[in-house]
mmCIF file of C-alpha atoms and ligand atoms in Angstrom:
data_model
loop_
_atom_site.group_PDB
_atom_site.id
_atom_site.type_symbol
_atom_site.label_atom_id
_atom_site.label_comp_id
_atom_site.label_asym_id
_atom_site.label_seq_id
_atom_site.Cartn_x
_atom_site.Cartn_y
_atom_site.Cartn_z
ATOM 1 C CA UNK A 1 0.079 -0.203 0.103
ATOM 2 C CA UNK A 2 1.366 3.347 -1.203
ATOM 3 C CA UNK A 3 0.475 6.128 1.707
ATOM 4 C CA UNK A 4 -0.665 9.453 1.383
ATOM 5 C CA UNK A 5 1.919 10.815 2.310
ATOM 6 C CA UNK A 6 4.054 9.827 0.377
ATOM 7 C CA UNK A 7 1.878 10.527 -2.658
ATOM 8 C CA UNK A 8 1.738 14.345 -1.590
ATOM 9 C CA UNK A 9 6.191 14.214 -0.685
ATOM 10 C CA UNK A 10 6.337 12.815 -4.470
ATOM 11 C CA UNK A 11 3.778 15.759 -5.714
ATOM 12 C CA UNK A 12 4.930 18.422 -3.466
ATOM 13 C CA UNK A 13 8.499 18.104 -4.034
ATOM 14 C CA UNK A 14 10.747 20.848 -6.614
ATOM 15 C CA UNK A 15 9.171 20.181 -10.167
ATOM 16 C CA UNK A 16 12.793 19.674 -11.593
ATOM 17 C CA UNK A 17 13.813 17.378 -9.003
ATOM 18 C CA UNK A 18 10.211 15.375 -9.543
ATOM 19 C CA UNK A 19 10.844 15.743 -13.374
ATOM 20 C CA UNK A 20 14.275 14.241 -12.865
ATOM 21 C CA UNK A 21 12.861 11.073 -10.781
ATOM 22 C CA UNK A 22 10.218 10.742 -13.080
ATOM 23 C CA UNK A 23 12.610 10.694 -16.364
ATOM 24 C CA UNK A 24 14.742 8.561 -14.165
ATOM 25 C CA UNK A 25 12.196 6.231 -13.306
ATOM 26 C CA UNK A 26 10.779 6.397 -17.307
ATOM 27 C CA UNK A 27 14.031 5.243 -19.054
ATOM 28 C CA UNK A 28 14.258 2.170 -16.759
ATOM 29 C CA UNK A 29 10.896 1.220 -17.896
ATOM 30 C CA UNK A 30 10.201 2.241 -21.687
ATOM 31 C CA UNK A 31 11.881 2.508 -24.389
ATOM 32 C CA UNK A 32 12.786 6.530 -24.666
ATOM 33 C CA UNK A 33 11.992 8.590 -27.159
ATOM 34 C CA UNK A 34 8.955 6.485 -28.434
ATOM 35 C CA UNK A 35 5.160 7.592 -28.021
ATOM 36 C CA UNK A 36 2.550 5.640 -28.835
ATOM 37 C CA UNK A 37 -0.420 7.523 -31.048
ATOM 38 C CA UNK A 38 -4.194 6.083 -30.306
ATOM 39 C CA UNK A 39 -7.046 7.830 -31.891
ATOM 40 C CA UNK A 40 -10.134 8.156 -30.554
ATOM 41 C CA UNK A 41 -13.678 7.192 -32.366
ATOM 42 C CA UNK A 42 -16.824 8.474 -30.783
ATOM 43 C CA UNK A 43 -19.085 5.650 -31.603
ATOM 44 C CA UNK A 44 -22.240 6.854 -30.234
ATOM 45 C CA UNK A 45 -22.311 10.549 -29.631
ATOM 46 C CA UNK A 46 -24.321 12.872 -26.988
ATOM 47 C CA UNK A 47 -27.792 12.116 -25.247
ATOM 48 C CA UNK A 48 -25.872 10.338 -22.158
ATOM 49 C CA UNK A 49 -28.188 10.336 -19.192
ATOM 50 C CA UNK A 50 -25.113 11.303 -16.642
ATOM 51 C CA UNK A 51 -24.873 14.569 -15.393
ATOM 52 C CA UNK A 52 -20.713 14.777 -15.397
ATOM 53 C CA UNK A 53 -20.541 18.482 -15.498
ATOM 54 C CA UNK A 54 -16.989 18.563 -17.973
ATOM 55 C CA UNK A 55 -19.175 16.624 -20.514
ATOM 56 C CA UNK A 56 -20.383 17.806 -23.374
ATOM 57 C CA UNK A 57 -22.222 14.770 -24.699
ATOM 58 C CA UNK A 58 -24.249 14.961 -21.361
ATOM 59 C CA UNK A 59 -27.838 15.232 -22.249
ATOM 60 C CA UNK A 60 -28.528 17.644 -19.520
ATOM 61 C CA UNK A 61 -26.370 20.514 -21.045
ATOM 62 C CA UNK A 62 -27.654 22.358 -23.723
ATOM 63 C CA UNK A 63 -24.209 22.242 -25.883
ATOM 64 C CA UNK A 64 -24.144 22.149 -29.510
ATOM 65 C CA UNK A 65 -22.745 18.338 -30.504
ATOM 66 C CA UNK A 66 -23.649 16.212 -32.890
ATOM 67 C CA UNK A 67 -25.929 13.373 -31.915
ATOM 68 C CA UNK A 68 -26.231 10.178 -33.244
ATOM 69 C CA UNK A 69 -26.932 6.384 -32.243
ATOM 70 C CA UNK A 70 -24.368 3.435 -32.551
ATOM 71 C CA UNK A 71 -22.326 3.691 -35.868
ATOM 72 C CA UNK A 72 -22.451 0.476 -38.132
ATOM 73 C CA UNK A 73 -19.487 -1.785 -37.777
ATOM 74 C CA UNK A 74 -18.154 -0.931 -41.052
ATOM 75 C CA UNK A 75 -18.142 2.702 -39.823
ATOM 76 C CA UNK A 76 -15.758 2.209 -37.364
ATOM 77 C CA UNK A 77 -13.867 0.070 -39.073
ATOM 78 C CA UNK A 78 -13.196 2.632 -41.961
ATOM 79 C CA UNK A 79 -11.867 4.795 -39.095
ATOM 80 C CA UNK A 80 -9.643 2.293 -37.736
ATOM 81 C CA UNK A 81 -8.254 1.935 -41.008
ATOM 82 C CA UNK A 82 -7.243 5.512 -41.152
ATOM 83 C CA UNK A 83 -5.996 5.874 -38.180
ATOM 84 C CA UNK A 84 -3.641 2.531 -38.706
ATOM 85 C CA UNK A 85 -2.922 4.046 -41.904
ATOM 86 C CA UNK A 86 -1.899 7.297 -40.201
ATOM 87 C CA UNK A 87 0.525 5.404 -37.545
ATOM 88 C CA UNK A 88 -2.030 4.581 -34.563
ATOM 89 C CA UNK A 89 -1.148 1.416 -32.961
ATOM 90 C CA UNK A 90 -4.493 1.662 -30.440
ATOM 91 C CA UNK A 91 -7.926 2.476 -31.436
ATOM 92 C CA UNK A 92 -9.967 3.570 -28.770
ATOM 93 C CA UNK A 93 -13.741 3.341 -29.132
ATOM 94 C CA UNK A 94 -16.315 5.761 -26.898
ATOM 95 C CA UNK A 95 -19.452 5.762 -26.364
ATOM 96 C CA UNK A 96 -21.894 7.803 -24.323
ATOM 97 C CA UNK A 97 -23.903 5.241 -22.642
ATOM 98 C CA UNK A 98 -23.908 5.599 -18.756
ATOM 99 C CA UNK A 99 -23.441 1.622 -18.832
ATOM 100 C CA UNK A 100 -22.656 -0.843 -21.695
ATOM 101 C CA UNK A 101 -25.612 -1.620 -23.623
ATOM 102 C CA UNK A 102 -28.023 -4.964 -24.020
ATOM 103 C CA UNK A 103 -28.491 -7.238 -27.263
ATOM 104 C CA UNK A 104 -27.492 -5.776 -30.775
ATOM 105 C CA UNK A 105 -25.679 -3.038 -29.674
ATOM 106 C CA UNK A 106 -23.581 -4.962 -27.594
ATOM 107 C CA UNK A 107 -23.157 -7.600 -29.777
ATOM 108 C CA UNK A 108 -21.860 -4.887 -32.414
ATOM 109 C CA UNK A 109 -19.286 -3.333 -30.386
ATOM 110 C CA UNK A 110 -17.962 -6.803 -29.781
ATOM 111 C CA UNK A 111 -17.593 -7.005 -33.728
ATOM 112 C CA UNK A 112 -15.959 -3.704 -33.893
ATOM 113 C CA UNK A 113 -13.541 -4.802 -30.833
ATOM 114 C CA UNK A 114 -12.779 -8.018 -33.089
ATOM 115 C CA UNK A 115 -12.297 -6.293 -36.060
ATOM 116 C CA UNK A 116 -9.955 -3.403 -34.558
ATOM 117 C CA UNK A 117 -8.210 -6.359 -32.889
ATOM 118 C CA UNK A 118 -7.978 -8.029 -36.294
ATOM 119 C CA UNK A 119 -6.110 -5.356 -37.739
ATOM 120 C CA UNK A 120 -3.190 -5.861 -35.501
ATOM 121 C CA UNK A 121 -4.116 -3.007 -33.284
ATOM 122 C CA UNK A 122 -4.934 -2.359 -29.368
ATOM 123 C CA UNK A 123 -8.411 -2.076 -29.128
ATOM 124 C CA UNK A 124 -9.519 0.347 -26.238
ATOM 125 C CA UNK A 125 -13.120 0.649 -25.295
ATOM 126 C CA UNK A 126 -15.077 3.030 -23.065
ATOM 127 C CA UNK A 127 -18.845 2.835 -22.868
ATOM 128 C CA UNK A 128 -19.648 3.265 -18.929
ATOM 129 C CA UNK A 129 -20.355 0.796 -16.279
ATOM 130 C CA UNK A 130 -20.092 -3.147 -16.992
ATOM 131 C CA UNK A 131 -21.354 -6.413 -15.558
ATOM 132 C CA UNK A 132 -18.735 -8.875 -14.999
ATOM 133 C CA UNK A 133 -20.430 -10.900 -17.681
ATOM 134 C CA UNK A 134 -19.942 -8.202 -20.298
ATOM 135 C CA UNK A 135 -16.554 -7.565 -19.645
ATOM 136 C CA UNK A 136 -15.537 -11.432 -20.038
ATOM 137 C CA UNK A 137 -17.687 -11.154 -23.274
ATOM 138 C CA UNK A 138 -15.328 -8.027 -24.304
ATOM 139 C CA UNK A 139 -12.299 -9.901 -23.278
ATOM 140 C CA UNK A 140 -12.981 -13.209 -25.139
ATOM 141 C CA UNK A 141 -13.530 -10.228 -28.231
ATOM 142 C CA UNK A 142 -9.412 -9.451 -28.128
ATOM 143 C CA UNK A 143 -10.402 -6.139 -26.503
ATOM 144 C CA UNK A 144 -6.663 -5.161 -25.168
ATOM 145 C CA UNK A 145 -7.841 -2.099 -22.594
ATOM 146 C CA UNK A 146 -11.326 -0.612 -21.052
ATOM 147 C CA UNK A 147 -10.990 2.977 -20.145
ATOM 148 C CA UNK A 148 -13.017 4.030 -17.011
ATOM 149 C CA UNK A 149 -11.865 6.784 -15.555
ATOM 150 C CA UNK A 150 -12.034 8.145 -11.998
ATOM 151 C CA UNK A 151 -11.872 11.415 -13.102
ATOM 152 C CA UNK A 152 -10.874 13.064 -9.459
ATOM 153 C CA UNK A 153 -10.833 12.320 -5.975
ATOM 154 C CA UNK A 154 -13.430 10.158 -4.075
ATOM 155 C CA UNK A 155 -13.890 13.508 -1.984
ATOM 156 C CA UNK A 156 -14.842 16.343 -5.078
ATOM 157 C CA UNK A 157 -16.314 13.406 -7.086
ATOM 158 C CA UNK A 158 -19.800 14.439 -6.213
ATOM 159 C CA UNK A 159 -18.986 18.058 -6.987
ATOM 160 C CA UNK A 160 -18.778 16.705 -10.393
ATOM 161 C CA UNK A 161 -20.858 13.677 -11.221
ATOM 162 C CA UNK A 162 -23.970 13.150 -8.821
ATOM 163 C CA UNK A 163 -25.804 10.513 -11.362
ATOM 164 C CA UNK A 164 -22.972 7.728 -9.840
ATOM 165 C CA UNK A 165 -20.743 7.050 -6.941
ATOM 166 C CA UNK A 166 -16.892 6.367 -6.940
ATOM 167 C CA UNK A 167 -18.012 3.331 -5.599
ATOM 168 C CA UNK A 168 -19.490 2.136 -8.960
ATOM 169 C CA UNK A 169 -16.632 3.427 -11.055
ATOM 170 C CA UNK A 170 -14.077 1.220 -9.082
ATOM 171 C CA UNK A 171 -16.764 -2.199 -9.186
ATOM 172 C CA UNK A 172 -16.690 -1.650 -13.048
ATOM 173 C CA UNK A 173 -12.526 -1.142 -12.816
ATOM 174 C CA UNK A 174 -12.773 -4.624 -10.797
ATOM 175 C CA UNK A 175 -15.278 -6.531 -13.044
ATOM 176 C CA UNK A 176 -12.757 -5.421 -16.041
ATOM 177 C CA UNK A 177 -9.325 -6.766 -14.009
ATOM 178 C CA UNK A 178 -11.337 -9.569 -13.260
ATOM 179 C CA UNK A 179 -11.719 -10.319 -16.680
ATOM 180 C CA UNK A 180 -8.413 -10.356 -17.782
ATOM 181 C CA UNK A 181 -8.588 -6.988 -19.536
ATOM 182 C CA UNK A 182 -5.997 -4.062 -19.046
ATOM 183 C CA UNK A 183 -7.280 -1.216 -16.751
ATOM 184 C CA UNK A 184 -6.907 2.099 -18.301
ATOM 185 C CA UNK A 185 -7.717 4.559 -15.732
ATOM 186 C CA UNK A 186 -7.052 8.375 -15.220
ATOM 187 C CA UNK A 187 -8.414 11.709 -14.357
ATOM 188 C CA UNK A 188 -8.874 15.506 -15.515
ATOM 189 C CA UNK A 189 -7.364 18.837 -14.372
ATOM 190 C CA UNK A 190 -8.475 21.862 -14.348
ATOM 191 C CA UNK A 191 -12.123 21.110 -12.918
ATOM 192 C CA UNK A 192 -11.809 23.399 -9.826
ATOM 193 C CA UNK A 193 -9.915 20.627 -7.796
ATOM 194 C CA UNK A 194 -6.994 21.477 -5.448
ATOM 195 C CA UNK A 195 -3.660 20.065 -5.386
ATOM 196 C CA UNK A 196 -4.941 17.764 -2.496
ATOM 197 C CA UNK A 197 -7.637 16.439 -4.594
ATOM 198 C CA UNK A 198 -5.396 15.196 -7.161
ATOM 199 C CA UNK A 199 -2.779 14.010 -4.956
ATOM 200 C CA UNK A 200 -6.017 11.634 -3.843
ATOM 201 C CA UNK A 201 -6.364 10.705 -7.241
ATOM 202 C CA UNK A 202 -3.106 9.568 -7.933
ATOM 203 C CA UNK A 203 -2.857 8.037 -4.430
ATOM 204 C CA UNK A 204 -6.473 5.480 -5.632
ATOM 205 C CA UNK A 205 -4.872 4.862 -8.771
ATOM 206 C CA UNK A 206 -1.348 3.887 -7.596
ATOM 207 C CA UNK A 207 -3.188 1.703 -4.938
ATOM 208 C CA UNK A 208 -5.522 -0.191 -7.509
ATOM 209 C CA UNK A 209 -4.642 -4.000 -7.709
ATOM 210 C CA UNK A 210 -3.480 -4.320 -10.250
ATOM 211 C CA UNK A 211 -2.181 -1.288 -10.696
ATOM 212 C CA UNK A 212 -3.598 0.253 -14.529
ATOM 213 C CA UNK A 213 -1.655 -0.418 -17.371
ATOM 214 C CA UNK A 214 -2.582 2.980 -18.820
ATOM 215 C CA UNK A 215 -3.480 6.193 -16.914
ATOM 216 C CA UNK A 216 -4.936 9.286 -19.244
ATOM 217 C CA UNK A 217 -4.337 12.198 -17.863
ATOM 218 C CA UNK A 218 -6.774 14.845 -19.086
ATOM 219 C CA UNK A 219 -6.790 18.723 -18.955
ATOM 220 C CA UNK A 220 -10.284 19.961 -19.023
ATOM 221 C CA UNK A 221 -11.490 21.039 -22.428
ATOM 222 C CA UNK A 222 -14.108 23.749 -21.187
ATOM 223 C CA UNK A 223 -17.052 22.960 -23.391
ATOM 224 C CA UNK A 224 -19.194 25.832 -23.749
ATOM 225 C CA UNK A 225 -22.958 24.520 -22.148
ATOM 226 C CA UNK A 226 -21.577 22.466 -19.790
ATOM 227 C CA UNK A 227 -21.566 24.079 -16.142
ATOM 228 C CA UNK A 228 -17.139 24.106 -16.307
ATOM 229 C CA UNK A 229 -17.777 25.750 -19.925
ATOM 230 C CA UNK A 230 -16.384 29.144 -18.480
ATOM 231 C CA UNK A 231 -13.396 27.714 -16.517
ATOM 232 C CA UNK A 232 -9.731 28.927 -17.138
ATOM 233 C CA UNK A 233 -7.117 26.734 -18.946
ATOM 234 C CA UNK A 234 -5.499 24.573 -15.861
ATOM 235 C CA UNK A 235 -1.583 26.169 -15.389
ATOM 236 C CA UNK A 236 0.480 23.278 -17.858
ATOM 237 C CA UNK A 237 3.025 22.633 -14.723
ATOM 238 C CA UNK A 238 -0.023 21.121 -13.088
ATOM 239 C CA UNK A 239 -0.119 18.189 -15.931
ATOM 240 C CA UNK A 240 3.477 17.879 -16.058
ATOM 241 C CA UNK A 241 3.450 17.308 -12.287
ATOM 242 C CA UNK A 242 0.862 14.834 -12.784
ATOM 243 C CA UNK A 243 2.247 13.205 -15.621
ATOM 244 C CA UNK A 244 5.542 12.959 -13.289
ATOM 245 C CA UNK A 245 4.172 11.739 -9.811
ATOM 246 C CA UNK A 246 2.122 9.267 -12.060
ATOM 247 C CA UNK A 247 5.243 7.731 -13.885
ATOM 248 C CA UNK A 248 7.086 7.459 -10.184
ATOM 249 C CA UNK A 249 3.957 5.666 -9.256
ATOM 250 C CA UNK A 250 3.091 3.733 -11.799
ATOM 251 C CA UNK A 251 6.529 2.867 -13.454
ATOM 252 C CA UNK A 252 4.943 0.373 -15.819
ATOM 253 C CA UNK A 253 2.397 2.066 -16.966
ATOM 254 C CA UNK A 254 1.838 4.242 -20.138
ATOM 255 C CA UNK A 255 1.146 7.317 -18.917
ATOM 256 C CA UNK A 256 -1.082 9.106 -21.723
ATOM 257 C CA UNK A 257 -1.374 13.135 -22.453
ATOM 258 C CA UNK A 258 -4.886 13.128 -23.616
ATOM 259 C CA UNK A 259 -7.427 16.157 -23.722
ATOM 260 C CA UNK A 260 -6.520 19.641 -23.849
ATOM 261 C CA UNK A 261 -3.486 18.914 -25.966
ATOM 262 C CA UNK A 262 -4.365 21.644 -28.632
ATOM 263 C CA UNK A 263 -3.800 24.532 -25.755
ATOM 264 C CA UNK A 264 -0.346 22.999 -24.894
ATOM 265 C CA UNK A 265 2.614 24.508 -26.774
ATOM 266 C CA UNK A 266 5.366 22.481 -28.005
ATOM 267 C CA UNK A 267 7.358 22.927 -24.920
ATOM 268 C CA UNK A 268 5.110 22.066 -22.830
ATOM 269 C CA UNK A 269 4.267 18.949 -23.971
ATOM 270 C CA UNK A 270 8.197 18.318 -24.303
ATOM 271 C CA UNK A 271 7.996 18.822 -20.760
ATOM 272 C CA UNK A 272 4.901 16.344 -20.066
ATOM 273 C CA UNK A 273 7.388 13.720 -22.608
ATOM 274 C CA UNK A 274 10.113 14.650 -19.822
ATOM 275 C CA UNK A 275 7.877 13.651 -17.036
ATOM 276 C CA UNK A 276 7.029 10.223 -18.513
ATOM 277 C CA UNK A 277 4.148 10.560 -20.724
ATOM 278 C CA UNK A 278 4.465 8.368 -23.442
ATOM 279 C CA UNK A 279 1.079 8.302 -25.589
ATOM 280 C CA UNK A 280 -0.853 11.027 -27.239
ATOM 281 C CA UNK A 281 -4.491 10.942 -28.641
ATOM 282 C CA UNK A 282 -3.716 11.888 -32.349
ATOM 283 C CA UNK A 283 -6.258 12.643 -35.041
ATOM 284 C CA UNK A 284 -8.195 16.444 -35.443
ATOM 285 C CA UNK A 285 -10.737 15.111 -33.352
ATOM 286 C CA UNK A 286 -10.679 13.449 -29.772
ATOM 287 C CA UNK A 287 -14.826 12.571 -29.015
ATOM 288 C CA UNK A 288 -16.316 15.768 -29.627
ATOM 289 C CA UNK A 289 -13.088 18.725 -29.079
ATOM 290 C CA UNK A 290 -10.751 19.253 -31.371
ATOM 291 C CA UNK A 291 -7.055 17.984 -31.259
ATOM 292 C CA UNK A 292 -3.763 18.814 -33.088
ATOM 293 C CA UNK A 293 -3.550 17.461 -36.432
ATOM 294 C CA UNK A 294 -1.910 14.634 -37.849
ATOM 295 C CA UNK A 295 0.623 17.183 -39.315
ATOM 296 C CA UNK A 296 0.619 18.898 -36.298
ATOM 297 C CA UNK A 297 1.964 15.625 -34.246
ATOM 298 C CA UNK A 298 4.109 15.002 -37.103
ATOM 299 C CA UNK A 299 5.756 18.173 -36.588
ATOM 300 C CA UNK A 300 5.687 17.790 -33.141
ATOM 301 C CA UNK A 301 7.969 14.294 -32.577
ATOM 302 C CA UNK A 302 10.028 15.941 -35.454
ATOM 303 C CA UNK A 303 11.276 18.758 -33.252
ATOM 304 C CA UNK A 304 11.505 16.333 -30.473
ATOM 305 C CA UNK A 305 13.152 13.494 -31.972
ATOM 306 C CA UNK A 306 10.581 11.442 -30.643
ATOM 307 C CA UNK A 307 9.251 8.226 -32.720
ATOM 308 C CA UNK A 308 5.932 6.932 -32.715
ATOM 309 C CA UNK A 309 5.643 3.875 -30.785
ATOM 310 C CA UNK A 310 5.730 0.657 -33.011
HETATM 311 N N1 SAM B 401 -19.151 7.657 -21.100
HETATM 312 C C1 SAM B 401 -18.044 6.633 -20.677
HETATM 313 C C2 SAM B 401 -17.346 7.178 -19.535
HETATM 314 O O1 SAM B 401 -17.824 8.402 -18.767
HETATM 315 O O2 SAM B 401 -16.781 6.649 -18.557
HETATM 316 C C3 SAM B 401 -16.756 6.589 -21.619
HETATM 317 C C4 SAM B 401 -16.916 8.287 -22.602
HETATM 318 S S1 SAM B 401 -16.712 9.810 -21.010
HETATM 319 C C5 SAM B 401 -16.556 10.766 -22.463
HETATM 320 C C6 SAM B 401 -14.979 9.197 -21.113
HETATM 321 C C7 SAM B 401 -14.077 10.096 -20.490
HETATM 322 O O3 SAM B 401 -13.919 11.715 -21.489
HETATM 323 C C8 SAM B 401 -14.323 10.950 -19.482
HETATM 324 O O4 SAM B 401 -14.345 10.046 -17.744
HETATM 325 C C9 SAM B 401 -13.523 11.791 -18.914
HETATM 326 O O5 SAM B 401 -12.594 11.901 -18.180
HETATM 327 C C10 SAM B 401 -13.433 12.665 -20.299
HETATM 328 N N2 SAM B 401 -13.475 13.681 -20.802
HETATM 329 C C11 SAM B 401 -15.009 13.846 -21.296
HETATM 330 N N3 SAM B 401 -15.319 15.187 -21.272
HETATM 331 C C12 SAM B 401 -14.083 15.777 -21.017
HETATM 332 C C13 SAM B 401 -13.781 17.275 -20.954
HETATM 333 N N4 SAM B 401 -14.405 18.106 -21.788
HETATM 334 N N5 SAM B 401 -12.329 17.352 -21.080
HETATM 335 C C14 SAM B 401 -11.589 16.570 -20.710
HETATM 336 N N6 SAM B 401 -11.692 15.202 -20.684
HETATM 337 C C15 SAM B 401 -13.107 14.528 -20.386
HETATM 338 C C1 DTB B 402 -9.407 9.635 -21.732
HETATM 339 O O1 DTB B 402 -9.079 9.316 -20.472
HETATM 340 N N1 DTB B 402 -9.559 10.908 -22.327
HETATM 341 C C2 DTB B 402 -10.636 10.320 -23.655
HETATM 342 C C3 DTB B 402 -10.697 9.088 -23.538
HETATM 343 N N2 DTB B 402 -10.231 8.714 -22.483
HETATM 344 C C4 DTB B 402 -12.000 8.062 -23.944
HETATM 345 C C5 DTB B 402 -11.563 11.661 -24.049
HETATM 346 C C6 DTB B 402 -11.358 12.709 -23.972
HETATM 347 C C7 DTB B 402 -12.585 13.509 -24.240
HETATM 348 C C8 DTB B 402 -12.444 14.840 -24.174
HETATM 349 C C9 DTB B 402 -13.598 15.508 -24.679
HETATM 350 C C10 DTB B 402 -14.267 15.551 -25.654
HETATM 351 O O2 DTB B 402 -13.865 15.532 -27.428
HETATM 352 O O3 DTB B 402 -15.550 15.418 -26.168
HETATM 353 FE FE1 SF4 B 403 -21.917 10.406 -20.440
HETATM 354 FE FE2 SF4 B 403 -19.391 9.353 -20.395
HETATM 355 FE FE3 SF4 B 403 -19.689 11.890 -20.845
HETATM 356 FE FE4 SF4 B 403 -20.624 11.512 -18.142
HETATM 357 S S1 SF4 B 403 -18.673 11.666 -19.140
HETATM 358 S S2 SF4 B 403 -21.870 12.579 -19.569
HETATM 359 S S3 SF4 B 403 -20.936 8.777 -18.524
HETATM 360 S S4 SF4 B 403 -20.222 10.326 -21.802
#
């Protein structure tokens, strides 16, 4: 068990020492100068019954996101082919559901997973809460990882989401791990949380058993119409500190510099890589918000001497 005190100490140390420590750990466990490119597909958009205050896809907020039902298997395969051709090695399918569906829709998601895995890409899905039998079916279809974020600390969680609990989140994560699927679990900074909340989130993540194989660190992308739509951008150094602390606490995990990259400079992103981030989401669009283009990322990698991870 990693203590809250040790996480607090780690997180609060002078930034340059923290980054140095993180880079040292990073070099012991990972290929250096290689960053994995993942591509997101929004396979079912909007009209979600949950009330996550950051999310443009919640039906409760007047946002102008495009809404549609589950895409066809063929549409998703075409998006995956395009991502692969651009150099992505992981394809993440997100659906705006409170929990995984039943029947035909679930069968279609299984087919999408099989197809993506069959193309030699890592397949990841995020579609809300799962039951154990659903997790087992996803595992059998060849799913690499399931994304289910804790987002923030347990104490700040009810300020952000009231339609489900931290416990609910932890349950699904447990079912995913028990089914033998890798857990992708991280959070968001810039929602008005304190350093204490960030430390508590990292503490919870690092004490998950097993530790998550994948940890996305998102900066809030404020979207007009959502309750957090007017928040100011978080200081990029908060992201650096989060990434570095995650890297030291979870040495083997892939730490993903996720939402919010379009507001980061090349130097900000370089610091995040130095702090141990080794994956990004590439393609013009995340789920509903904008992201640097493929060309922007080619230029970023060239400037930093980073190679897309094969
Ligand atoms: N409905 C599923 C769920 O909530 O688990 C899957 C999709 S949901 C959009 C996936 C994750 O995206 C959320 O857990 C949250 O961490 C992140 N996210 C959503 N909106 C965001 C925003 N505006 N800025 C940053 N991250 C966001
Ligand atoms: C994660 O942690 N970040 C990605 C992925 N998991 C699903 C999603 C970011 C979404 C950003 C807001 C949007 O584009 O709608
Ligand atoms: Fe729904 Fe997921 Fe958005 Fe929450 S984050 S409103 S569960 S799509």
